[in-house]
mmCIF file of C-alpha atoms and ligand atoms in Angstrom:
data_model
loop_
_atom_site.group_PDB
_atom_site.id
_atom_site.type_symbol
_atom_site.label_atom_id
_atom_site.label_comp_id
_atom_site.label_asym_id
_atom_site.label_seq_id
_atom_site.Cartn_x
_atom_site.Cartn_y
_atom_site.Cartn_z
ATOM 1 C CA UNK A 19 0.000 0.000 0.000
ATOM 2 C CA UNK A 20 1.405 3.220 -0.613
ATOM 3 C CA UNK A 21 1.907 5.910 1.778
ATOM 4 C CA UNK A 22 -1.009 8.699 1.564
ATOM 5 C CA UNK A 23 -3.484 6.066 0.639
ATOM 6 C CA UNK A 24 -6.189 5.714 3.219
ATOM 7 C CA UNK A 25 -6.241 2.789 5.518
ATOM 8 C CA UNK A 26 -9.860 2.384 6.349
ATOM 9 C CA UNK A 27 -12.835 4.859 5.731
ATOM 10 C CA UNK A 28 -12.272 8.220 7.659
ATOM 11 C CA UNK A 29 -8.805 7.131 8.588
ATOM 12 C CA UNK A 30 -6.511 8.956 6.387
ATOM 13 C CA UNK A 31 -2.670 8.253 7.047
ATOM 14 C CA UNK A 32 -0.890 12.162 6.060
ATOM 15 C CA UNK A 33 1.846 12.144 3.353
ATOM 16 C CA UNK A 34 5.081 12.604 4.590
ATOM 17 C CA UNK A 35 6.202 16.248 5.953
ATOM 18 C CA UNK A 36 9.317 15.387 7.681
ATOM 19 C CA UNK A 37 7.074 13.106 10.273
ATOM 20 C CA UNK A 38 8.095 9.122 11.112
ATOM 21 C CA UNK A 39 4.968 6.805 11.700
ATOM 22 C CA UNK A 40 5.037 4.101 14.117
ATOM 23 C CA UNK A 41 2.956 1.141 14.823
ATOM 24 C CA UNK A 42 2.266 0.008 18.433
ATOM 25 C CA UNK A 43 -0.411 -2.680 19.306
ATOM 26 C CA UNK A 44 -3.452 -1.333 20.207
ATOM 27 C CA UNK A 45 -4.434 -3.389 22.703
ATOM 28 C CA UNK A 46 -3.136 -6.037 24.427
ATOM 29 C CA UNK A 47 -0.087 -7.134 26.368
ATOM 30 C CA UNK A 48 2.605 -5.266 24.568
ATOM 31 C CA UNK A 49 -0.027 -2.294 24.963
ATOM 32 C CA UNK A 50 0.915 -0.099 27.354
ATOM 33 C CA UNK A 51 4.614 -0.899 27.279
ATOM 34 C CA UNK A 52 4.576 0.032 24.184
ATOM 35 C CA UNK A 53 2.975 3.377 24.814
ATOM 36 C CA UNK A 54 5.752 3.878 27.715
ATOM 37 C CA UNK A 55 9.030 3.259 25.496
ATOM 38 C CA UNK A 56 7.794 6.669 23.414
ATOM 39 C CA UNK A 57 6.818 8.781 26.438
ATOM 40 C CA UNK A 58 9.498 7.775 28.223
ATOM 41 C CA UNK A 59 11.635 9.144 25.163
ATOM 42 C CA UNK A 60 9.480 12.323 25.380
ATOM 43 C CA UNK A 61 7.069 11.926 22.980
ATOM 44 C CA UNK A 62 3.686 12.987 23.818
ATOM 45 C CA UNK A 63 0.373 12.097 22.595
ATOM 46 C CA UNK A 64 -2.799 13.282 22.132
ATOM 47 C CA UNK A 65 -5.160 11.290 24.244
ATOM 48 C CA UNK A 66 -6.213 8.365 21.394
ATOM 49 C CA UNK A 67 -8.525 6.537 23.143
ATOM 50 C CA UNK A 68 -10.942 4.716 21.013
ATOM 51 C CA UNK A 69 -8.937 5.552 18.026
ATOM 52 C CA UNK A 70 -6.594 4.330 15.104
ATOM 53 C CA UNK A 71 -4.089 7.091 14.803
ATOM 54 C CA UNK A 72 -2.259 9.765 17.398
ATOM 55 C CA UNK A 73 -0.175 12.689 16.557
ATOM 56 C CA UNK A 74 2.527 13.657 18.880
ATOM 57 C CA UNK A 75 3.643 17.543 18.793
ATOM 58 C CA UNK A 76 6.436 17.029 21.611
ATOM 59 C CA UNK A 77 8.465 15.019 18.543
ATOM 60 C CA UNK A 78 7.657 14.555 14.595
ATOM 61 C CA UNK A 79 6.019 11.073 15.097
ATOM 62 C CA UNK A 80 2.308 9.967 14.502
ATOM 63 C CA UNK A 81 1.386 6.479 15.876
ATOM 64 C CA UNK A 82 -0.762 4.150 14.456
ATOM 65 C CA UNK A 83 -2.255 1.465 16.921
ATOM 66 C CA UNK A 84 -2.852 -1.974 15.299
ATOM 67 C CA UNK A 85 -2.851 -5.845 16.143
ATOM 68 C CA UNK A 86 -0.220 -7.160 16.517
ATOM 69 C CA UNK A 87 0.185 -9.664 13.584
ATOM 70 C CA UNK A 88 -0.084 -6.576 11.226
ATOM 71 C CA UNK A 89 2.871 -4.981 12.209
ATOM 72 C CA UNK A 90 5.626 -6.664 10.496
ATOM 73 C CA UNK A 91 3.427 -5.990 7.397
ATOM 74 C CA UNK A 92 2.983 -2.486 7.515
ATOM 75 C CA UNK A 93 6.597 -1.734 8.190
ATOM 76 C CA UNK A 94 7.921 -3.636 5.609
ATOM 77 C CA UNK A 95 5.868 -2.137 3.028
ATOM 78 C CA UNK A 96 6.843 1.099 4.337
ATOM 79 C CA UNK A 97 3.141 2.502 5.538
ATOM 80 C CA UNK A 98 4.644 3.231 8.642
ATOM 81 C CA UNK A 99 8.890 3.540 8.922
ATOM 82 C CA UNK A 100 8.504 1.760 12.932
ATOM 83 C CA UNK A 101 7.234 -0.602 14.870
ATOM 84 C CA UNK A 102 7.058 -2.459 18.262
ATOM 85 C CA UNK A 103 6.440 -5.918 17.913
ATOM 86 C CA UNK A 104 7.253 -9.438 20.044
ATOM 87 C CA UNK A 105 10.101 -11.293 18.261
ATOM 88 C CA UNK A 106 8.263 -13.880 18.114
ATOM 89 C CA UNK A 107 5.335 -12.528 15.228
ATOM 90 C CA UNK A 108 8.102 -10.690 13.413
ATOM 91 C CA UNK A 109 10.150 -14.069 12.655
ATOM 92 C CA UNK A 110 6.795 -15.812 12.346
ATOM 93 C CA UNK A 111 5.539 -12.902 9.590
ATOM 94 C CA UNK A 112 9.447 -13.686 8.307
ATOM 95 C CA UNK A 113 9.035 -9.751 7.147
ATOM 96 C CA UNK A 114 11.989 -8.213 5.660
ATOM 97 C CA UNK A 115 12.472 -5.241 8.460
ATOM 98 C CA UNK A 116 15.505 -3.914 10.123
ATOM 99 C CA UNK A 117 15.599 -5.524 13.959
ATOM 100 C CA UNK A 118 17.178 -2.071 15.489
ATOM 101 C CA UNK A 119 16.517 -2.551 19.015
ATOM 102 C CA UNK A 120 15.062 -4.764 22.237
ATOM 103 C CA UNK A 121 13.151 -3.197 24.196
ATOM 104 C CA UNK A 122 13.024 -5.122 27.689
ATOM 105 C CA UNK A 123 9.803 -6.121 28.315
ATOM 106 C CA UNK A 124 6.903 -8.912 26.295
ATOM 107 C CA UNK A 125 9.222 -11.494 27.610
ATOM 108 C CA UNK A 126 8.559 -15.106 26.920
ATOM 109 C CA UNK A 127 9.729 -18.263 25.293
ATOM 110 C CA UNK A 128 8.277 -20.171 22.251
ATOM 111 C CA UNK A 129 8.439 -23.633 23.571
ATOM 112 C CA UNK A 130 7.390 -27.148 22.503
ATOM 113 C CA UNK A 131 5.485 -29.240 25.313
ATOM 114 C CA UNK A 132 4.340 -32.618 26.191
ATOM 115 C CA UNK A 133 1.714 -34.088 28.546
ATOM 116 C CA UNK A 134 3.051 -34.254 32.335
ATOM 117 C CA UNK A 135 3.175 -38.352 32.187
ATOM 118 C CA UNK A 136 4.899 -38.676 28.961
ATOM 119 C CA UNK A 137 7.885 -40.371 28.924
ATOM 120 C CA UNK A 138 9.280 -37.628 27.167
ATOM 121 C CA UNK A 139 13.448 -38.178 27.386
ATOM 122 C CA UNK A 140 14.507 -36.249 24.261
ATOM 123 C CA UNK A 141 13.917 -34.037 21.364
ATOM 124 C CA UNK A 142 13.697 -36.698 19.214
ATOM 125 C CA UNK A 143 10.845 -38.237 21.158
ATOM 126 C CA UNK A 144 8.643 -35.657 18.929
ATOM 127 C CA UNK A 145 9.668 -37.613 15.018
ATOM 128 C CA UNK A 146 6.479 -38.690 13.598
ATOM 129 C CA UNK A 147 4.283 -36.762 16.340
ATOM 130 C CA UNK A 148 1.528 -34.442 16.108
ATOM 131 C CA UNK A 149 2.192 -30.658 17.287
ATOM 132 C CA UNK A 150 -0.143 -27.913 17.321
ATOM 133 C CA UNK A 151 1.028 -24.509 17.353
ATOM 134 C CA UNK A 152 0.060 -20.754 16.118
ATOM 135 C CA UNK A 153 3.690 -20.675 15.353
ATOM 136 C CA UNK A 154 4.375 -22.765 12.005
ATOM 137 C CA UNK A 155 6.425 -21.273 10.024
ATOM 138 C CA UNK A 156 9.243 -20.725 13.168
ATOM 139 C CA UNK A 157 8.302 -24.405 14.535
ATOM 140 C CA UNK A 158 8.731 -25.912 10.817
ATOM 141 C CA UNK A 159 12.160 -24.153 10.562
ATOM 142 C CA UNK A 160 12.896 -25.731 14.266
ATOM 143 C CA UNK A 161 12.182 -28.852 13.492
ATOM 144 C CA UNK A 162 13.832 -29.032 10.165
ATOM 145 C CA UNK A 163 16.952 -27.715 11.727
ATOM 146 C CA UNK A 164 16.747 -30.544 14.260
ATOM 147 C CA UNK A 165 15.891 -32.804 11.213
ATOM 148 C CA UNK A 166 12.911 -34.092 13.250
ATOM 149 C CA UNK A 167 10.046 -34.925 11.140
ATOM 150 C CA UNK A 168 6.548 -33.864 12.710
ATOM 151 C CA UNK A 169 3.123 -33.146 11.839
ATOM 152 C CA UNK A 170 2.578 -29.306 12.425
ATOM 153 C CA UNK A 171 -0.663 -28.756 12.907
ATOM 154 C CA UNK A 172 -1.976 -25.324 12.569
ATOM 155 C CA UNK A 173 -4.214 -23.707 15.308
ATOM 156 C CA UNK A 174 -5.198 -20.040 15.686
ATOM 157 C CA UNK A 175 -5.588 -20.034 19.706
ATOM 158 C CA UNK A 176 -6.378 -22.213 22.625
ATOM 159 C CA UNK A 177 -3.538 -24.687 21.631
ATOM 160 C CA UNK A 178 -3.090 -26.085 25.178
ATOM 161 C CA UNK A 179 -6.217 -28.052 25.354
ATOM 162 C CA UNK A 180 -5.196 -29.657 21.810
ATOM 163 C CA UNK A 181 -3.267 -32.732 23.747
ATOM 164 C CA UNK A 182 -6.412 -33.731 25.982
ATOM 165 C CA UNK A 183 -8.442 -33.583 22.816
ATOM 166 C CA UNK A 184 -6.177 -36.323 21.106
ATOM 167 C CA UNK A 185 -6.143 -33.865 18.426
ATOM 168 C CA UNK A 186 -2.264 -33.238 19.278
ATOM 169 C CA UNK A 187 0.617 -34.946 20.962
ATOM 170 C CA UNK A 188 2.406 -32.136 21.953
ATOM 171 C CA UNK A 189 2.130 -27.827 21.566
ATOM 172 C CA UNK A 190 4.305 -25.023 20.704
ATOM 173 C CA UNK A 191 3.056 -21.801 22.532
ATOM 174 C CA UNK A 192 4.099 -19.051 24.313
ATOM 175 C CA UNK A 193 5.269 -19.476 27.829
ATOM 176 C CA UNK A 194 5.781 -16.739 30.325
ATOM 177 C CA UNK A 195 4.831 -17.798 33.916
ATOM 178 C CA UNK A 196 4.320 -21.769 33.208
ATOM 179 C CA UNK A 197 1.167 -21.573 34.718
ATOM 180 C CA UNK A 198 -1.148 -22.255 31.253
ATOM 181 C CA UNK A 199 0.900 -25.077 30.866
ATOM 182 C CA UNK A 200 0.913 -26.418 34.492
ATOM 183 C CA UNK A 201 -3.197 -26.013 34.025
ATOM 184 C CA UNK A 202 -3.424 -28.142 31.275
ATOM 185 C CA UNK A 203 -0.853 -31.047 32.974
ATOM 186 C CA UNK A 204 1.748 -29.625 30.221
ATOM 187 C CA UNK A 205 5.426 -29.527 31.016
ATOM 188 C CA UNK A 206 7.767 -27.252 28.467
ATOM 189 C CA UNK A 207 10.363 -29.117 27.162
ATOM 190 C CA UNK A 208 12.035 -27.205 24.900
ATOM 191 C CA UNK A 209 12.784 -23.551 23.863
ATOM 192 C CA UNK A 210 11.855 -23.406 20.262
ATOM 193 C CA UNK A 211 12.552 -19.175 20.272
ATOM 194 C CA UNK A 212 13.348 -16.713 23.621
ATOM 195 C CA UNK A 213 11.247 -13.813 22.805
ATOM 196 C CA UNK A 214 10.535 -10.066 23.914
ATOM 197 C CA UNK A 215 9.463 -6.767 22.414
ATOM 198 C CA UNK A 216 11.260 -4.832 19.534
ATOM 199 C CA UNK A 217 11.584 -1.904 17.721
ATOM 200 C CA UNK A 218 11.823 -2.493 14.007
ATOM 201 C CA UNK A 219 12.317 -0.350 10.837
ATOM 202 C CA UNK A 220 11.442 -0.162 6.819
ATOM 203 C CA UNK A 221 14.808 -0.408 5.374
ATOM 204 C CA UNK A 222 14.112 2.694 3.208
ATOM 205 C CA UNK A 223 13.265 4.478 5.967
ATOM 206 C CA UNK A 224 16.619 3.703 7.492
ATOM 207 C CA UNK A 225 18.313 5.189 4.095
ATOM 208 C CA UNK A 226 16.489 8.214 3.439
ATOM 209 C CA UNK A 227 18.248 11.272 5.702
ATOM 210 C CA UNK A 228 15.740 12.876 7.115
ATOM 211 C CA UNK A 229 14.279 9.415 8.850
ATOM 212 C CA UNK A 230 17.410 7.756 9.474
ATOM 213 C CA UNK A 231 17.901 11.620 11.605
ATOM 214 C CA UNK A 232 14.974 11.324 13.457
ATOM 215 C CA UNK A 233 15.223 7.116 14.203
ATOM 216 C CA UNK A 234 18.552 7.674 15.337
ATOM 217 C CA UNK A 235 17.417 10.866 17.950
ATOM 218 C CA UNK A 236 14.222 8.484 19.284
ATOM 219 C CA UNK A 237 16.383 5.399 19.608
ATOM 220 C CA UNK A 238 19.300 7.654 21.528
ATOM 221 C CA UNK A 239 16.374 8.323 23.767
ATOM 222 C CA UNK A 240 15.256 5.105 24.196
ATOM 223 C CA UNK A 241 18.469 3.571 24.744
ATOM 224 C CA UNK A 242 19.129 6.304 27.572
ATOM 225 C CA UNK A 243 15.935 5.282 29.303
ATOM 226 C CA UNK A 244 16.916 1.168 28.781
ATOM 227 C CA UNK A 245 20.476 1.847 30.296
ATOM 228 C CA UNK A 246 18.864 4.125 32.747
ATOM 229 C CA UNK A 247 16.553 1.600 34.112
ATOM 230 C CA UNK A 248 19.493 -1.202 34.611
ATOM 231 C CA UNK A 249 20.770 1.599 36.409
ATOM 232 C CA UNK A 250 21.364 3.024 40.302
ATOM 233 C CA UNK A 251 23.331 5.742 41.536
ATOM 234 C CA UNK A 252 24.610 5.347 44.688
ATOM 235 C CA UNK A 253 26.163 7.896 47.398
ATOM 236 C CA UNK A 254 28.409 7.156 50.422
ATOM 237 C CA UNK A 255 30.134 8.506 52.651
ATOM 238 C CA UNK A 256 33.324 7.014 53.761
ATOM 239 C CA UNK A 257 36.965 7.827 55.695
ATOM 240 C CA UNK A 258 39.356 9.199 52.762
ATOM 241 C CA UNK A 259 41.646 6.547 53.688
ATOM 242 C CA UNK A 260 39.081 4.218 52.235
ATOM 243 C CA UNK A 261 38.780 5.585 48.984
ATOM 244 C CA UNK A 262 41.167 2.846 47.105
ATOM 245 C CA UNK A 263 39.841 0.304 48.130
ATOM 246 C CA UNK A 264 36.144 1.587 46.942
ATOM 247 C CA UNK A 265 37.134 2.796 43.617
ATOM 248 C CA UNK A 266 38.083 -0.998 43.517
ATOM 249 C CA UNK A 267 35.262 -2.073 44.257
ATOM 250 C CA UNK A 268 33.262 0.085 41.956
ATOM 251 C CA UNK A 269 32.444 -1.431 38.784
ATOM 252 C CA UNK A 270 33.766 -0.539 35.105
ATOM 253 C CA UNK A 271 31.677 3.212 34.360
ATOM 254 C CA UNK A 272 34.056 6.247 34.742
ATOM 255 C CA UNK A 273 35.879 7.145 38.164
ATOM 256 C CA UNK A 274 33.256 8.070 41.140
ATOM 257 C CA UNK A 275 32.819 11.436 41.884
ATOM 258 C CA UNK A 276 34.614 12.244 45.545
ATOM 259 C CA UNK A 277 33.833 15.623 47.085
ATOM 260 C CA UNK A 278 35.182 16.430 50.612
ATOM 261 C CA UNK A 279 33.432 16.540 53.915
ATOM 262 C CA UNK A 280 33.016 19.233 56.427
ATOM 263 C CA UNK A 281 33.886 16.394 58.531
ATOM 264 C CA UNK A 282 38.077 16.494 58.424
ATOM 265 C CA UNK A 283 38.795 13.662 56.754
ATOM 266 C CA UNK A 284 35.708 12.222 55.498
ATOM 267 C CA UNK A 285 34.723 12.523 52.120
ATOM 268 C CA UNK A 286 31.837 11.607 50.273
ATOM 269 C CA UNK A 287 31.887 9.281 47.070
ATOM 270 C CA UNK A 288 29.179 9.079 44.004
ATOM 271 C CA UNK A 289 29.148 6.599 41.271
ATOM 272 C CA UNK A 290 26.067 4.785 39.081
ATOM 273 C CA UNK A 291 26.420 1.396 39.340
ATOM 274 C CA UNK A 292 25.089 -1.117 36.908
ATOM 275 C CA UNK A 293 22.063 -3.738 38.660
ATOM 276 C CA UNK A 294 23.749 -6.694 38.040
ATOM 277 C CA UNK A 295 26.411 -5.510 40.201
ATOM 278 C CA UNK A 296 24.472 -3.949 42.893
ATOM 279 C CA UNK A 297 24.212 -6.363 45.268
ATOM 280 C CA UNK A 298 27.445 -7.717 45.369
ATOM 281 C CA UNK A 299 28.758 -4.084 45.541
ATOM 282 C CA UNK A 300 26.325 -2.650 48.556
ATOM 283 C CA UNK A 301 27.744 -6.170 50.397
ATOM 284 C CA UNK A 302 31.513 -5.621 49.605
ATOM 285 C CA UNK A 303 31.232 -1.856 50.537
ATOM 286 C CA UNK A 304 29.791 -1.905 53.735
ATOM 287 C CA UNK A 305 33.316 -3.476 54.748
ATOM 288 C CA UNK A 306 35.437 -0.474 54.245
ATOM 289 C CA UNK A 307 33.789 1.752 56.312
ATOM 290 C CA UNK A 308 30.800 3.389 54.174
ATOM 291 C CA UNK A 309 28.614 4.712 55.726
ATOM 292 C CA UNK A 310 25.114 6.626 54.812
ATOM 293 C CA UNK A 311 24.890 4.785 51.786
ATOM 294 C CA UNK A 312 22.229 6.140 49.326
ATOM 295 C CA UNK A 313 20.625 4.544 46.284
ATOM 296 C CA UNK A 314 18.645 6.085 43.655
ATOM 297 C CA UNK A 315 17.134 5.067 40.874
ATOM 298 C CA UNK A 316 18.553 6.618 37.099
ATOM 299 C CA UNK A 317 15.705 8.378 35.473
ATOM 300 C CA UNK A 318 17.743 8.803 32.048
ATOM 301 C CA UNK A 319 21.484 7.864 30.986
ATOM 302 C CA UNK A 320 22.678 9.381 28.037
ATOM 303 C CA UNK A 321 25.820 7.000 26.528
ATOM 304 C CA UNK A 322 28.458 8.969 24.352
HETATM 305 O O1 LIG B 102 -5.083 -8.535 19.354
HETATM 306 P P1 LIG B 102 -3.667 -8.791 19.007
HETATM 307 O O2 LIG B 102 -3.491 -9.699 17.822
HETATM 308 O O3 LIG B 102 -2.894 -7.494 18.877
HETATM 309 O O4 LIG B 102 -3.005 -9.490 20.280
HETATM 310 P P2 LIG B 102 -2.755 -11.035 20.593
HETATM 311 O O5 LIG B 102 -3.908 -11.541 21.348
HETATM 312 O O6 LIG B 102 -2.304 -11.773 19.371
HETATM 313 O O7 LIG B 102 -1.443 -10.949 21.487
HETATM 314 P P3 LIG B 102 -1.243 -10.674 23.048
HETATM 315 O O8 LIG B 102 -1.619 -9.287 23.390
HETATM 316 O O9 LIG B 102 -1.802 -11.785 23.869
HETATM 317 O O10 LIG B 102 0.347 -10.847 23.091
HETATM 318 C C1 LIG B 102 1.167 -9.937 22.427
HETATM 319 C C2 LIG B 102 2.603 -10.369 22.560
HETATM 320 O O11 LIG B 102 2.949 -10.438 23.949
HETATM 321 C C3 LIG B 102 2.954 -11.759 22.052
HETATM 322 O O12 LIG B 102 3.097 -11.808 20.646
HETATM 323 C C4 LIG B 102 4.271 -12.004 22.770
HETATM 324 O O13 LIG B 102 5.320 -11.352 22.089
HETATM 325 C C5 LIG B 102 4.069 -11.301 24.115
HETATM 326 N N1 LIG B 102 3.789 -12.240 25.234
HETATM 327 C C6 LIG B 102 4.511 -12.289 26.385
HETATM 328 C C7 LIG B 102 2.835 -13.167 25.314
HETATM 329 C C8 LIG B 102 2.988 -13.814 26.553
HETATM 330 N N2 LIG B 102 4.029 -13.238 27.194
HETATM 331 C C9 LIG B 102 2.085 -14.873 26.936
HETATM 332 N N3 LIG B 102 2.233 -15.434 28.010
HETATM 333 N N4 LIG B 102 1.826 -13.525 24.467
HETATM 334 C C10 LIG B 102 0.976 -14.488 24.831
HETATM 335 N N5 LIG B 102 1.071 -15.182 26.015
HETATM 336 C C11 LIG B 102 0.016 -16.221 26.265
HETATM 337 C C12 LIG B 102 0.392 -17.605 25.707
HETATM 338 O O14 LIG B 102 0.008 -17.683 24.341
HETATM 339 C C13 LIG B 102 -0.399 -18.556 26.592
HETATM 340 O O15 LIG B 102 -1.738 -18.637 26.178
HETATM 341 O O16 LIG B 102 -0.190 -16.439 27.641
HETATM 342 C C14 LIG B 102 -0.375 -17.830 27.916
HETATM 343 C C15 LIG B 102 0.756 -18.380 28.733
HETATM 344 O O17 LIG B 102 1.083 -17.532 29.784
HETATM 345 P P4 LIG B 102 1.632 -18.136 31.167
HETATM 346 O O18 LIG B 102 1.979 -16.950 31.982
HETATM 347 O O19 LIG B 102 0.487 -18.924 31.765
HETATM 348 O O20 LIG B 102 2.827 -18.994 30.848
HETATM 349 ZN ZN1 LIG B 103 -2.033 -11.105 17.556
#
């Protein structure tokens, strides 16, 4: 579909004047996440409830909310230059997009699973099998990697009752908690595809100037907010005599700040600290004589 050409009656998309489009899911569970990665990068909408389409006039973007399945579609063929969709419908779709960035949340795994009593021991346990699955096209390219021949049967939703109605032997779904699964006497037994949300781009888009401008100032933005949230600062204070041995105990980022105290020879030390780390470091710290130690989150982090 060309751009300019409307999508449904009364819903006109605008021809380009230096704006990007996007497409988020409308509703949903990538919803709302969805909605945060762009306000959190300071884009601003007018309110869109009920509707197809939002402008923002905080950055030169217009939205367009759709399902899900739709999205590797319309970016591809260039009706809008971005979207946000789970990994797991864009290699299903198999659209030609640019993956740019992951985005942290949607999180699940595509997995094959077998009735609880099965005497399932390996993969190969499936050859010959029935498996039902929304997932085909990913599952078919699983299983011929694996060179495990299976029939894939093709289901649109509900695929974990499939097995108690003899119409499967085992599924392929989406797993997040286990609890589905654990409901229906399922137990995963293999990760077919690890999954979460993404932002992807046309191609085109990524080549003309003017987009490739404004995709790389949202993703900066988004990125900050990503690093940001995997993120703490934290504040001490400590004798100066200590300082070596908490600069080695600091993590990788540049040195701490270290300002003196009005307190002779105390002095207080700053630093952001990356999650993964935190724990270990709050533990080893408290051993060199920190004291007052303060955390805070990182609202934005801006990499150069
Ligand atoms: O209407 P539209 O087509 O837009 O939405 P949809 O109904 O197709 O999708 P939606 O909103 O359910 O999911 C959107 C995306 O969220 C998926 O494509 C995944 O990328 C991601 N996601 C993350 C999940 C799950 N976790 C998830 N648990 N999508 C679906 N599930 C389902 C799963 O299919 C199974 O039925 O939840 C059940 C299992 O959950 P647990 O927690 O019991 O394991
Ligand atoms: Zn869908």
């Amino acid at each position: 579909m060309a751009e300019g050409v409307a999508l449904r009656k009364g819903m006109e998309m605008e021809p380009d004047t230096g704006r990007l489009k996007i497409s988020l899911q409308r509703k949903g569970r990538l919803a709302e996440s969805s909605l945060r990665v762009l306000i959190s990068a300071g884009v601003e909408l007018e309110p869109a409830e009920g509707r197809l389409f939002a402008r923002s006039r905080s950055f030169p973007l217009d939205v367009l909310f759709l399902r899900d399945d739709d999205i590797p579609e319309y970016v591809q063929d260039g009706i809008t230059d971005l979207g946000i969709v789970g990994l797991n419908v864009l290699k299903e779709k198999g659209a030609r997009v640019a993956q740019l960035d992951l985005l942290g949340f949607g999180g699940c795994e595509l997995s094959l699973a077998v009735p609880k009593h099965d005497s399932y021991r390996s993969i190969y346990d499936l050859e010959g099998k029935r498996i039902a699955t929304s997932y085909p096209n990913v599952l078919q390219a699983f299983l011929k990697e694996k060179k495990i021949k299976a029939k894939v049967i093709e289901i649109s939703g509900s695929v974990e009752i499939t097995p108690s109605l003899d119409v499967a032997d085992a599924i392929c779904d989406l797993v997040s908690t286990g609890s589905t699964l654990r409901i229906h006497e399922l137990e995963p037994v293999e990760v077919v595809l690890k999954s979460e949300a993404v932002l992807v781009a046309n191609p085109n888009s990524m080549k003309e100037p003017w987009k490739r401008e404004l995709i790389d100032r949202l993703r900066t933005r988004v990125q900050s907010h990503l690093q940001a949230r995997k993120t703490k600062y934290v504040m001490m204070n400590a004798p100066a005599g200590s300082l070596e041995e908490i600069r080695q105990i600091l993590p990788g980022m540049k040195s701490p700040t270290v300002v003196p105290l009005a307190q002779d020879g105390m002095i207080a030390v700053h630093t952001a600290v990356p999650e993964e780390f935190f724990w270990d470091v709050i533990e080893k710290l408290q051993g060199t004589g920190a004291t007052d130690i303060l955390v805070v989150p990182v609202e934005k982090m801006v990499l150069s």
